Tab-separated table of C-alpha atoms in Angstrom:
chain	number	residue	atom	x	y	z
A	1334	MET	CA	4.696	18.829	11.994
A	1335	ALA	CA	5.434	15.434	13.627
A	1336	SER	CA	8.898	14.390	14.674
A	1337	ALA	CA	10.068	11.000	13.101
A	1338	SER	CA	11.602	9.956	16.555
A	1339	ALA	CA	9.395	8.258	19.075
A	1340	THR	CA	9.449	9.425	22.663
A	1341	GLY	CA	11.852	7.397	25.082
A	1342	HIS	CA	8.973	5.835	26.912
A	1343	ASN	CA	7.071	4.803	23.752
A	1344	ALA	CA	10.240	3.560	22.131
A	1345	LEU	CA	10.844	1.224	25.352
A	1346	LEU	CA	7.302	0.081	25.167
A	1347	VAL	CA	7.265	-0.764	21.842
A	1348	SER	CA	10.682	-2.650	21.736
A	1349	ILE	CA	9.537	-4.701	24.492
A	1350	VAL	CA	6.075	-5.514	22.724
A	1351	LEU	CA	7.926	-6.210	19.362
A	1352	LEU	CA	10.643	-8.448	20.813
A	1353	ALA	CA	8.055	-10.325	23.031
A	1354	THR	CA	5.896	-11.090	20.067
A	1355	VAL	CA	6.137	-14.014	18.355
A	1356	CYS	CA	5.184	-13.537	14.915
A	1357	ALA	CA	2.441	-15.315	13.307
A	1358	CYS	CA	3.202	-14.172	10.013
A	1359	THR	CA	4.237	-17.493	8.526
A	1360	ALA	CA	1.389	-19.484	10.056
A	1361	GLU	CA	-1.629	-20.209	7.926
A	1362	THR	CA	-4.072	-17.230	7.727
A	1363	PRO	CA	-7.618	-18.304	7.789
A	1364	TYR	CA	-9.792	-16.528	5.250
A	1365	ALA	CA	-12.805	-14.336	6.358
A	1366	ALA	CA	-15.791	-16.145	6.512
A	1367	GLY	CA	-17.568	-16.171	3.171
A	1368	LEU	CA	-14.328	-16.104	1.094
A	1369	SER	CA	-12.737	-19.083	-0.767
A	1370	GLU	CA	-10.229	-19.797	-3.456
A	1371	ASP	CA	-12.650	-21.395	-5.689
A	1372	PHE	CA	-15.472	-18.819	-5.149
A	1373	TYR	CA	-15.822	-18.348	-9.082
A	1374	GLN	CA	-14.931	-21.754	-10.094
A	1375	LYS	CA	-18.537	-22.413	-11.526
A	1376	THR	CA	-19.828	-18.558	-12.160
A	1377	CYS	CA	-16.640	-17.159	-13.824
A	1378	PRO	CA	-13.701	-19.783	-14.063
A	1379	GLN	CA	-11.879	-17.456	-16.188
A	1380	ALA	CA	-11.766	-14.571	-13.862
A	1381	ALA	CA	-8.254	-14.954	-12.231
A	1382	SER	CA	-6.822	-15.571	-15.987
A	1383	ILE	CA	-8.488	-12.341	-17.345
A	1384	VAL	CA	-7.162	-10.458	-14.477
A	1385	ASP	CA	-3.818	-11.980	-14.756
A	1386	ALA	CA	-3.710	-11.229	-18.559
A	1387	TYR	CA	-4.488	-7.509	-18.153
A	1388	VAL	CA	-2.045	-6.951	-15.373
A	1389	THR	CA	0.502	-8.347	-17.626
A	1390	LYS	CA	-0.356	-5.956	-20.637
A	1391	PHE	CA	-0.440	-2.861	-18.084
A	1392	LEU	CA	3.134	-3.730	-16.782
A	1393	ARG	CA	4.499	-4.392	-20.219
A	1394	LYS	CA	3.707	-0.872	-20.769
A	1395	ASP	CA	4.811	0.415	-17.298
A	1396	ARG	CA	6.382	-2.066	-15.057
A	1397	ASN	CA	6.079	0.497	-12.287
A	1398	PHE	CA	2.360	-0.075	-12.268
A	1399	ALA	CA	3.014	-2.897	-9.662
A	1400	GLY	CA	3.315	-0.295	-7.029
A	1401	ALA	CA	0.157	1.274	-8.045
A	1402	PHE	CA	-1.955	-1.967	-7.773
A	1403	ASN	CA	-0.286	-2.578	-4.215
A	1404	ARG	CA	-1.213	0.743	-3.013
A	1405	LEU	CA	-4.725	0.414	-4.393
A	1406	GLN	CA	-5.304	-2.626	-2.164
A	1407	PHE	CA	-4.018	-1.272	0.914
A	1408	HIS	CA	-5.842	2.208	0.470
A	1409	ASP	CA	-8.981	0.439	-0.340
A	1410	CYS	CA	-8.863	-2.498	2.691
A	1411	TRP	CA	-7.534	0.216	5.413
A	1412	VAL	CA	-10.792	2.396	4.829
A	1413	GLY	CA	-13.950	0.412	5.596
A	1414	GLY	CA	-12.428	-2.907	4.626
A	1415	CYS	CA	-11.727	-4.567	1.210
A	1416	ASP	CA	-15.010	-3.387	-0.346
A	1417	GLY	CA	-13.547	-1.394	-3.461
A	1418	SER	CA	-14.735	1.792	-2.195
A	1419	VAL	CA	-11.664	3.552	-3.093
A	1420	LEU	CA	-12.574	3.222	-6.820
A	1421	LEU	CA	-15.880	5.339	-6.375
A	1422	ASN	CA	-15.943	9.000	-8.024
A	1423	SER	CA	-17.251	11.965	-5.771
A	1424	THR	CA	-20.672	13.089	-6.745
A	1425	GLN	CA	-22.257	16.358	-6.000
A	1426	THR	CA	-23.161	15.875	-2.594
A	1427	ASN	CA	-20.101	13.401	-1.192
A	1428	GLN	CA	-16.307	13.821	-1.649
A	1429	ALA	CA	-15.147	10.259	-2.198
A	1430	GLU	CA	-11.891	8.574	-0.775
A	1431	ARG	CA	-9.897	9.357	-3.988
A	1432	GLU	CA	-10.352	13.003	-2.931
A	1433	ALA	CA	-8.772	12.733	0.462
A	1434	HIS	CA	-5.231	14.166	1.086
A	1435	VAL	CA	-3.847	10.819	1.841
A	1436	ASN	CA	-4.833	9.504	-1.866
A	1437	PHE	CA	-2.966	12.153	-3.619
A	1438	GLY	CA	-1.734	10.575	-6.762
A	1439	LEU	CA	-3.399	7.367	-6.402
A	1440	ARG	CA	-3.019	5.378	-9.843
A	1441	GLY	CA	-4.658	2.376	-11.388
A	1442	VAL	CA	-8.426	3.208	-11.157
A	1443	ALA	CA	-8.965	3.530	-15.141
A	1444	GLU	CA	-6.808	0.357	-15.520
A	1445	VAL	CA	-9.082	-1.543	-12.814
A	1446	ASP	CA	-12.042	-0.393	-15.039
A	1447	GLN	CA	-10.694	-2.160	-17.992
A	1448	ILE	CA	-10.249	-5.338	-16.151
A	1449	LYS	CA	-13.836	-4.803	-15.021
A	1450	ALA	CA	-14.996	-4.278	-18.257
A	1451	ALA	CA	-13.511	-7.771	-19.762
A	1452	LEU	CA	-15.030	-9.597	-16.685
A	1453	GLU	CA	-18.585	-8.074	-17.450
A	1454	HIS	CA	-18.253	-8.847	-20.944
A	1455	SER	CA	-17.262	-12.672	-19.896
A	1456	CYS	CA	-19.297	-12.991	-16.811
A	1457	PRO	CA	-21.915	-10.194	-16.177
A	1458	GLY	CA	-22.587	-9.072	-12.878
A	1459	VAL	CA	-20.311	-11.773	-11.183
A	1460	VAL	CA	-16.823	-10.651	-10.203
A	1461	SER	CA	-16.630	-7.750	-7.797
A	1462	CYS	CA	-14.373	-4.682	-8.152
A	1463	ALA	CA	-13.144	-5.618	-4.439
A	1464	ASP	CA	-11.968	-8.892	-5.791
A	1465	ILE	CA	-10.168	-7.207	-8.784
A	1466	LEU	CA	-7.851	-5.498	-6.445
A	1467	ILE	CA	-6.901	-8.363	-4.745
A	1468	MET	CA	-6.237	-10.207	-7.576
A	1469	ALA	CA	-4.342	-7.539	-9.454
A	1470	ALA	CA	-1.981	-6.458	-6.530
A	1471	ARG	CA	-1.061	-10.562	-6.190
A	1472	ASP	CA	-0.161	-10.701	-9.767
A	1473	ALA	CA	1.370	-7.636	-10.085
A	1474	THR	CA	3.766	-8.205	-7.341
A	1475	ALA	CA	4.829	-11.740	-8.713
A	1476	LYS	CA	5.309	-10.344	-11.956
A	1477	VAL	CA	7.939	-7.771	-10.886
A	1478	GLY	CA	9.941	-10.411	-8.809
A	1479	GLY	CA	8.174	-10.771	-5.494
A	1480	PRO	CA	6.139	-13.341	-3.819
A	1481	THR	CA	2.863	-14.739	-4.803
A	1482	TRP	CA	0.194	-16.163	-2.300
A	1483	PRO	CA	-3.339	-17.446	-2.474
A	1484	VAL	CA	-6.196	-15.135	-2.850
A	1485	ALA	CA	-9.689	-15.941	-1.475
A	1486	MET	CA	-12.514	-14.560	-3.482
A	1487	GLY	CA	-16.062	-13.710	-2.756
A	1488	ARG	CA	-15.774	-10.058	-1.607
A	1489	ARG	CA	-18.619	-7.844	-2.501
A	1490	ASP	CA	-18.593	-4.283	-3.272
A	1491	GLY	CA	-19.542	-1.326	-0.843
A	1492	VAL	CA	-21.556	1.936	-1.595
A	1493	ASN	CA	-20.054	4.333	0.854
A	1494	SER	CA	-16.740	6.135	0.087
A	1495	THR	CA	-15.714	9.241	1.876
A	1496	SER	CA	-12.464	11.398	1.961
A	1497	PHE	CA	-12.740	11.890	5.563
A	1498	MET	CA	-12.792	8.200	6.358
A	1499	ALA	CA	-9.671	7.742	4.219
A	1500	ASP	CA	-7.964	10.853	5.705
A	1501	SER	CA	-8.977	9.315	9.320
A	1502	ASN	CA	-7.955	5.732	8.666
A	1503	LEU	CA	-4.786	5.827	6.190
A	1504	PRO	CA	-1.304	6.522	7.675
A	1505	PHE	CA	0.112	9.741	6.581
A	1506	PRO	CA	3.791	9.866	5.586
A	1507	VAL	CA	4.764	11.884	8.375
A	1508	LEU	CA	3.710	9.425	11.092
A	1509	ASN	CA	6.672	8.615	13.599
A	1510	PHE	CA	7.360	4.832	14.715
A	1511	SER	CA	4.882	4.739	17.753
A	1512	GLY	CA	2.177	6.437	15.350
A	1513	LEU	CA	2.596	3.622	12.785
A	1514	VAL	CA	2.242	1.168	15.548
A	1515	ALA	CA	-0.656	2.629	16.688
A	1516	ASN	CA	-2.210	2.719	13.154
A	1517	PHE	CA	-1.464	-0.584	12.319
A	1518	ALA	CA	-2.566	-2.019	15.587
A	1519	ALA	CA	-5.904	-0.269	15.020
A	1520	LYS	CA	-6.269	-2.826	12.091
A	1521	GLY	CA	-5.342	-5.771	14.194
A	1522	PHE	CA	-1.487	-5.982	12.740
A	1523	ASN	CA	1.549	-6.144	15.038
A	1524	ALA	CA	4.488	-3.814	14.881
A	1525	ARG	CA	6.802	-6.537	12.875
A	1526	GLU	CA	3.798	-6.766	10.047
A	1527	MET	CA	3.861	-3.108	9.957
A	1528	ILE	CA	7.490	-3.244	9.106
A	1529	THR	CA	6.801	-5.954	6.765
A	1530	LEU	CA	4.121	-4.281	4.593
A	1531	SER	CA	6.126	-1.126	4.538
A	1532	GLY	CA	8.330	-3.236	2.410
A	1533	ALA	CA	5.629	-2.707	-0.360
A	1534	HIS	CA	7.639	0.823	-0.964
A	1535	THR	CA	10.308	-1.288	-2.825
A	1536	ILE	CA	8.033	-0.815	-5.792
A	1537	GLY	CA	6.289	2.196	-6.878
A	1538	ARG	CA	6.735	5.811	-7.024
A	1539	THR	CA	5.345	9.021	-5.361
A	1540	HIS	CA	4.510	12.417	-5.750
A	1541	CYS	CA	6.768	15.081	-4.058
A	1542	ASN	CA	3.580	15.988	-2.100
A	1543	GLY	CA	4.589	13.205	0.449
A	1544	ILE	CA	8.298	13.966	0.597
A	1545	LEU	CA	8.464	17.760	1.176
A	1546	PRO	CA	7.870	17.399	4.938
A	1547	HIS	CA	11.040	15.161	5.169
A	1548	LEU	CA	13.039	17.658	3.330
A	1549	TYR	CA	11.868	21.139	4.480
A	1550	ASN	CA	9.541	20.868	7.214
A	1551	PHE	CA	10.933	18.036	9.324
A	1552	THR	CA	10.450	19.992	12.875
A	1553	GLY	CA	8.160	22.452	11.777
A	1554	LYS	CA	10.299	25.307	10.792
A	1555	ASP	CA	9.329	25.152	7.022
A	1556	ASP	CA	12.544	26.040	5.435
A	1557	ALA	CA	14.861	24.764	3.098
A	1558	THR	CA	17.324	23.553	5.849
A	1559	ASP	CA	14.799	21.809	7.918
A	1560	THR	CA	15.720	18.363	6.653
A	1561	ASP	CA	15.558	15.294	8.765
A	1562	PRO	CA	19.412	15.261	10.209
A	1563	ALA	CA	19.297	11.326	9.877
A	1564	MET	CA	18.799	11.479	6.165
A	1565	ASN	CA	21.950	10.680	4.012
A	1566	LYS	CA	23.178	14.283	3.032
A	1567	ASN	CA	23.935	13.308	-0.470
A	1568	PHE	CA	20.590	11.629	-0.672
A	1569	ALA	CA	18.897	14.700	0.686
A	1570	VAL	CA	20.429	17.022	-2.075
A	1571	PHE	CA	19.285	14.475	-4.559
A	1572	LEU	CA	15.695	14.425	-3.248
A	1573	LYS	CA	15.785	18.316	-3.151
A	1574	LYS	CA	16.775	18.436	-6.729
A	1575	HIS	CA	13.635	16.539	-7.953
A	1576	CYS	CA	11.377	17.893	-5.309
A	1577	PRO	CA	12.057	21.915	-4.779
A	1578	GLN	CA	10.534	23.515	-1.934
A	1579	GLY	CA	6.732	23.833	-2.477
A	1580	ASN	CA	6.609	21.583	-5.818
A	1581	ARG	CA	4.080	18.818	-4.953
A	1582	THR	CA	3.589	17.330	-8.253
A	1583	ASN	CA	7.009	16.113	-9.448
A	1584	THR	CA	7.417	12.315	-9.241
A	1585	ILE	CA	10.176	10.190	-8.006
A	1586	PHE	CA	10.758	6.510	-7.452
A	1587	ILE	CA	10.462	5.255	-3.961
A	1588	ASP	CA	13.155	2.864	-4.107
A	1589	SER	CA	16.534	2.544	-5.858
A	1590	THR	CA	15.139	-0.630	-7.737
A	1591	ALA	CA	11.460	0.713	-7.962
A	1592	ASN	CA	10.462	-1.574	-10.858
A	1593	THR	CA	11.513	-4.647	-8.924
A	1594	PHE	CA	10.336	-6.216	-5.841
A	1595	ASP	CA	13.348	-6.915	-3.727
A	1596	ARG	CA	15.165	-6.052	-0.458
A	1597	ALA	CA	16.845	-2.906	-1.446
A	1598	TYR	CA	13.986	-0.948	0.112
A	1599	TYR	CA	15.200	-2.187	3.774
A	1600	LYS	CA	18.964	-1.473	2.625
A	1601	ASN	CA	18.190	2.002	1.664
A	1602	VAL	CA	16.427	2.700	4.853
A	1603	LEU	CA	19.291	1.535	6.834
A	1604	LYS	CA	21.460	3.922	4.768
A	1605	GLY	CA	19.561	6.936	5.762
A	1606	LYS	CA	17.896	6.910	2.274
A	1607	GLY	CA	14.217	6.468	3.426
A	1608	ILE	CA	12.021	8.532	0.956
A	1609	PHE	CA	9.316	9.395	3.672
A	1610	ILE	CA	9.496	10.217	7.399
A	1611	THR	CA	7.729	6.901	7.717
A	1612	ASP	CA	10.391	4.865	6.326
A	1613	SER	CA	12.995	6.554	7.983
A	1614	ALA	CA	11.107	6.011	11.368
A	1615	LEU	CA	11.215	2.197	11.017
A	1616	ILE	CA	15.014	2.477	12.487
A	1617	THR	CA	14.399	4.956	15.250
A	1618	ASN	CA	13.218	2.175	17.400
A	1619	PRO	CA	15.790	-0.497	18.532
A	1620	ALA	CA	13.597	-3.595	17.723
A	1621	GLY	CA	12.424	-2.056	14.610
A	1622	LYS	CA	15.824	-1.246	13.365
A	1623	LYS	CA	16.445	-5.199	14.025
A	1624	VAL	CA	13.629	-6.374	11.931
A	1625	VAL	CA	14.531	-3.969	8.984
A	1626	THR	CA	18.248	-5.282	9.457
A	1627	THR	CA	16.955	-8.740	8.993
A	1628	PHE	CA	14.737	-8.122	6.133
A	1629	SER	CA	17.565	-6.383	4.220
A	1630	LYS	CA	19.532	-9.858	3.963
A	1631	PRO	CA	19.300	-12.302	1.771
A	1632	GLY	CA	17.596	-15.651	3.277
A	1633	SER	CA	15.220	-13.565	5.414
A	1634	ALA	CA	11.721	-14.222	5.646
A	1635	PHE	CA	10.550	-10.989	4.327
A	1636	PHE	CA	8.921	-12.456	1.141
A	1637	THR	CA	6.945	-14.830	3.172
A	1638	GLU	CA	6.001	-12.770	5.685
A	1639	PHE	CA	4.862	-9.959	3.122
A	1640	ALA	CA	2.729	-12.647	1.235
A	1641	ALA	CA	0.898	-13.684	4.530
A	1642	GLY	CA	0.364	-9.734	5.322
A	1643	MET	CA	-1.253	-9.374	2.091
A	1644	VAL	CA	-3.516	-12.365	2.706
A	1645	LYS	CA	-4.224	-11.021	6.086
A	1646	MET	CA	-5.178	-7.469	4.921
A	1647	GLY	CA	-7.453	-8.921	2.209
A	1648	ASN	CA	-9.705	-10.359	5.170
A	1649	LEU	CA	-10.358	-6.731	6.450
A	1650	GLY	CA	-14.105	-5.849	6.720
A	1651	VAL	CA	-15.123	-7.749	3.778
A	1652	LEU	CA	-18.789	-7.958	2.505
A	1653	THR	CA	-20.014	-11.238	1.641
A	1654	GLY	CA	-23.309	-12.907	0.610
A	1655	THR	CA	-26.078	-10.559	0.148
A	1656	GLU	CA	-24.107	-7.700	1.655
A	1657	GLY	CA	-23.263	-4.773	-0.701
A	1658	GLN	CA	-23.420	-5.065	-4.376
A	1659	ILE	CA	-21.409	-6.153	-7.429
A	1660	ARG	CA	-20.654	-2.872	-9.407
A	1661	ARG	CA	-21.231	-2.967	-13.145
A	1662	THR	CA	-18.468	-0.327	-13.187
A	1663	CYS	CA	-16.176	0.211	-10.598
A	1664	GLN	CA	-16.106	4.158	-10.247
A	1665	PHE	CA	-20.012	4.198	-9.971
A	1666	VAL	CA	-22.809	2.323	-7.766
A	1667	ASN	CA	-25.371	0.582	-9.444
């Protein structure tokens, strides 16, 4: 199993790159061609309000669903672009993205279908599932105390979805700092943006499936004592009570204030209380630790940079114009 510490050479290289990079996160991010904030103004002017109303409804029932909507956008856009492919069901001849190992425990698909049904009733064949994901992630984040950001619409839905593509593109929770930097760089994001978007872990929950390597298989020994030595000892004991060795299905909040979008995630990471190896890895690099420390403090640019990162992510690999389709239901191609 991968170690959470970067090699000395890679750590030094990444530190130099990270410190030398002037972050453009606060600059205005241009939308991908074919997208605009008023895309549905004539064809479905009530689209945004319908999505907002349903997100409010879901969060009243379970405030922690904000994390699920954030995860859906990330897991969709990182695999072939923001085309709603993460929502598709498997078929007899194809295992879809949702069946990938890295998508274990993915939530929110049924809820997105409820939103889609309401939009189809109001504006048949107009609003894409891909756009619903973008709106829902923004609305949910803002409703639990996070930032808001402008969303440009006009994405169309893809028709291809494979578990192999998901497992090949999304970062597994055992990556070290260098691995994370490489994964995000492949999508056009720098190291600081990677640390910023990791802040989405301030909301949501996870199954023990992604935590076990951090607790019992950190160096590959696969035993009860093979725990990340940098993890807070009391926190490790706490996690092991909730995630006994071999138990992959129990759930646990990722953050100590998991129903509120705040800076607690970065504070926890600095205290050795990162849930995943990827969380703890952020401070194994000196420059990375400096960013985490900055974001943990009031008055930092975390909220602003997170919003910019989500806008930038929403531009990845979009289908527009006559590409793709507008699905009638989000789990099936037309």
